[in-house]
Amino acid sequence: MPLLELIPIGTILALLTDQVLQTATAAKDVLIEKESFKALSKYLYDIEPVLKQLQLHELNDTQAARQALEFLKEDVKKAKDIVDKYKNRARFYLLVRCRNIVREIQDVTRDIGRSLAALSLASTEVLSDLSERMNRIHREMQKAEFEASQAQIRIVEKLDQGLRERKSDQTFANHMLEEIAKAVGVPIEPSEISEELASLKREKEEAAARKERAEEIFLEQVIELLSHADAATDQEEIKHHYQRRVQTIENYATQDESIKPLNSFMCPITGTVMVDPVSLFTGTTCERAAIETWQEKLMGQEKVVEAGGLDQIVICLGRGPDISRAAIELLFELLHDGSRWNKSTCKKLKQQKSSILFLVMLLNNEDRESAEKSEVILWKLCEDDDDTILSAAASSWYKPLIDRLSHGPESSRIYMARSIVKMELIDQNIRVLGDEGAIHPLVELASGNLEAKDSAFSALAKLLSSRDNKRLVAAAGGVPLVIEQISSMRVPSIIVGECCEILENLTSDDGIEFLVDANGMHLALEAIITNLIAMLQNSHYSPNILKPVLRTLLNIYKSDQVISQKAIAAANGVSVIFSLLEDHNRQIQELALKLIYHLSQHEPDGVTSFLLDKRLETVVDFLEDGTQCDVQTAATGLLACLQSSEAALNERLIQLNVLPLLMSILNTSNTEAKENVLRALIRFVDPSDVEMQRRVVKLGAYPLFVSILKSGSLTAKARAAALISKLSSSSFTLTVAPVTTGCWCFRAVSFPACEVHGGICDITSSFCLLKAQALPELIRLLKEHEDATTYESLHAMGTLIQDGSSCRVAKVLHEAGGIDPIVDILSWGTPTLKEEALVILEKLFQYREVADFYRAVAKIPLIGLSTMSNENGHLGRRAARVLLELDRYSKSSSMPLT
């Protein structure tokens, strides 16, 4: 027997939870591929509370659940192994294998997600919100895509190409070693480099021991290549090696032969053999005296630039504080020719690809002098140079761009606006652009010609994902300008589309808050809605315009329903929006559906006349889409609004196969959609149409209703109780009387008669409330003291009491503990609930045993109600009648209620 089968499932969950937490913590602390390991850690932290909730809800101990937990345990262990595997590996190794590492993380993340989904399927008894949470995490993990950074990928691809081409020259090796060392934060010093290469060699030896031949060969090639670099050899080792060579040469001094010195012994400055070699930070080795001589001569500026010194200085800008400070000071001098800027040097600096990035990085330097000099240089480089301005913006420094946007010639302003549209901006960048002043000049530019409008409105639409930027657009007077564009028939469609996108962004999450003029006064909402409805009727507009229009209407409606309802009705908007259900674009249909759903919450009676034929088919079609909860909610909500008295409509819905679709939604975790489905099903369980009731029950509805009584929302519970009440109303009619055959001594064995209905009952044939195990749940709802569920539960229990059945029902309710909570309603319930409770109690107390048993608890609240005749005469009189019924047997001998 496997070990897991001997351990209680609660203990397995506890151990697994600890394992998940430990792995999540460990993954968070891995120093290489941080983003990928952090993502894995986040998913594991999301799973941990789910497992704790499963412990609290006492997960059923089934074979499927144990198997799912075993899968999850194995996958989490696999994740922990990956974390441990790469936690303390050599930095060079981790870089050259970055793509493999990322792939392993992605694979194990998806494996864990699949195991979590298996656990969800094996845990059908858990609460719907917990199940949805598990499924959401599963979906996210399945979609998770991990990538190494672009910088790392470029280095690895360059390395791969070098290995394929069998490059072994020292220049390539130096360049490759420098890039790898920078990427992983290793100083380019011989001792550090030697240590990293030694680690790589150990990795190669371990690969050989594991018989991983491909890994061994790859690492051998990498080591061979990088070993050609100058910095790969320790300075002392170079000196000792050199001295040994000199000794060898001296041994040959008496001979006529001459030995040509190795290239690595030649000084790149003097071209002669070095006596006192010194390794520079670049990895190059030179003669100490030659370096000192070169320095004694800080050479003319032009010569430094011509010799490639500018490139080396720019590289130094990205190093530690001491080196970067010296580099910026030297650069500042090189860029000046006396008191003037050296235009030639400035031009060459711009051509150096990384110069702008390093200068922008220095703006945040703690050394204020270096930061100030960097800013002075940057402003000079950006002077009248749009391309350099955009390079600075690409490095997240936007001041020159905004200055150009504000004060440049119109062509440059338009160019800057278009560039904002093309930029890849994260939320922080978008906020910075707004904070530093991009919004106001864009609004001004939007008042210009068509080209200016196009570029400005596109840029504004992009920047409005930030709430602060919305406020700035409103303060700059941009909203009336946008409304003006969509209201005019002469504005090109492309600009109308951009303005519609702006309106959508302005109202998203914030409703009508920012629909104001420059003084903060709200614009006329009715006029805006009228314009938007008119746009929906324009057949020339593409879906790219209609979609933001519908989203804007939806956002406005959610914010101010009263004005929106009136304005849409006044513009004949209801019929226009309903007609979009016939549009060929699926997204437009979805948006129209959502908007109609919200409209129907206030005018439900108007839905039926508009929702016919093809439109009804469209709504039903959306029932099947479980991927979008809001769309499914809207579709079920509209069906719930249809008039239940339309028999022909019922038949049409049956033809469209609606019932199975509604049943399937009851099995999902979409709470609002389930509530709508339960409301929609009322039309199908009317007691006057038993055959329709039978169709519903045969689809497995009864157990679903009972399940909702246990764990649904308050509204869902009340509606499920109402549906059970409707079905139970037909039970007495459908119950089959017991049949006896043969003579008295040879009678066939009959089925036991139902305790309430007195005949042969079950769920599917007679819709018996008792056989469906609904009574205990209805009684439990009475004890929750919620008006809506109490009312419907009383109605459902009342269907059990009919002429000739009260005695049997009294016994069943007494044994189920159902009479006490009904009596209790007389003390806490509303007048309506008290009325319903009195109706039931009046029938139950007709029997002496019941009256005797409950007299003590019922008498006091009944006396209290009977004295209310002046305040609520009808309720008081009914209470007095029940009290009279209760006292009828008080003076006679009583019998036990058994």
mmCIF file with all atom_site columns, C-alpha atoms in Angstrom, residues 16 29 49 77 153 170 256 291 309 343 353 374 399 473 481 528 573 607 658 662 671 819 823 867 886:
data_model
loop_
_atom_site.group_PDB
_atom_site.id
_atom_site.type_symbol
_atom_site.label_atom_id
_atom_site.label_alt_id
_atom_site.label_comp_id
_atom_site.label_asym_id
_atom_site.label_entity_id
_atom_site.label_seq_id
_atom_site.pdbx_PDB_ins_code
_atom_site.Cartn_x
_atom_site.Cartn_y
_atom_site.Cartn_z
_atom_site.occupancy
_atom_site.B_iso_or_equiv
_atom_site.pdbx_formal_charge
_atom_site.auth_seq_id
_atom_site.auth_comp_id
_atom_site.auth_asym_id
_atom_site.auth_atom_id
_atom_site.pdbx_PDB_model_num
ATOM 1  C CA . LEU A 1 16  ? 1.937   19.913 1.028   1.00 0.00 ? 16  LEU A CA 1
ATOM 2  C CA . ASP A 1 29  ? 15.706  34.456 -3.215  1.00 0.00 ? 29  ASP A CA 1
ATOM 3  C CA . PRO A 1 49  ? -3.982  29.897 0.933   1.00 0.00 ? 49  PRO A CA 1
ATOM 4  C CA . LYS A 1 77  ? 9.139   18.949 -5.423  1.00 0.00 ? 77  LYS A CA 1
ATOM 5  C CA . ILE A 1 153 ? 19.592  36.357 -25.128 1.00 0.00 ? 153 ILE A CA 1
ATOM 6  C CA . GLN A 1 170 ? 41.620  37.224 -28.897 1.00 0.00 ? 170 GLN A CA 1
ATOM 7  C CA . ASP A 1 256 ? 72.092  31.938 -34.101 1.00 0.00 ? 256 ASP A CA 1
ATOM 8  C CA . ILE A 1 291 ? 50.892  53.691 -20.164 1.00 0.00 ? 291 ILE A CA 1
ATOM 9  C CA . GLY A 1 309 ? 38.983  57.051 -26.434 1.00 0.00 ? 309 GLY A CA 1
ATOM 10 C CA . LYS A 1 343 ? 30.378  70.305 -32.239 1.00 0.00 ? 343 LYS A CA 1
ATOM 11 C CA . LYS A 1 353 ? 24.773  53.997 -29.222 1.00 0.00 ? 353 LYS A CA 1
ATOM 12 C CA . SER A 1 374 ? 25.260  64.689 -17.276 1.00 0.00 ? 374 SER A CA 1
ATOM 13 C CA . LYS A 1 399 ? 12.160  66.580 -20.406 1.00 0.00 ? 399 LYS A CA 1
ATOM 14 C CA . VAL A 1 473 ? -6.775  66.403 -19.738 1.00 0.00 ? 473 VAL A CA 1
ATOM 15 C CA . LEU A 1 481 ? -12.673 69.445 -27.644 1.00 0.00 ? 481 LEU A CA 1
ATOM 16 C CA . ILE A 1 528 ? -23.195 63.361 -24.955 1.00 0.00 ? 528 ILE A CA 1
ATOM 17 C CA . GLY A 1 573 ? -31.567 54.306 -28.082 1.00 0.00 ? 573 GLY A CA 1
ATOM 18 C CA . VAL A 1 607 ? -37.279 43.354 -23.075 1.00 0.00 ? 607 VAL A CA 1
ATOM 19 C CA . VAL A 1 658 ? -31.951 26.647 -23.517 1.00 0.00 ? 658 VAL A CA 1
ATOM 20 C CA . LEU A 1 662 ? -29.089 26.925 -18.052 1.00 0.00 ? 662 LEU A CA 1
ATOM 21 C CA . THR A 1 671 ? -22.670 33.772 -8.862  1.00 0.00 ? 671 THR A CA 1
ATOM 22 C CA . ILE A 1 819 ? -41.687 23.521 13.878  1.00 0.00 ? 819 ILE A CA 1
ATOM 23 C CA . VAL A 1 823 ? -42.699 29.409 15.924  1.00 0.00 ? 823 VAL A CA 1
ATOM 24 C CA . THR A 1 867 ? -52.969 42.001 21.348  1.00 0.00 ? 867 THR A CA 1
ATOM 25 C CA . LEU A 1 886 ? -53.713 25.858 20.734  1.00 0.00 ? 886 LEU A CA 1
#
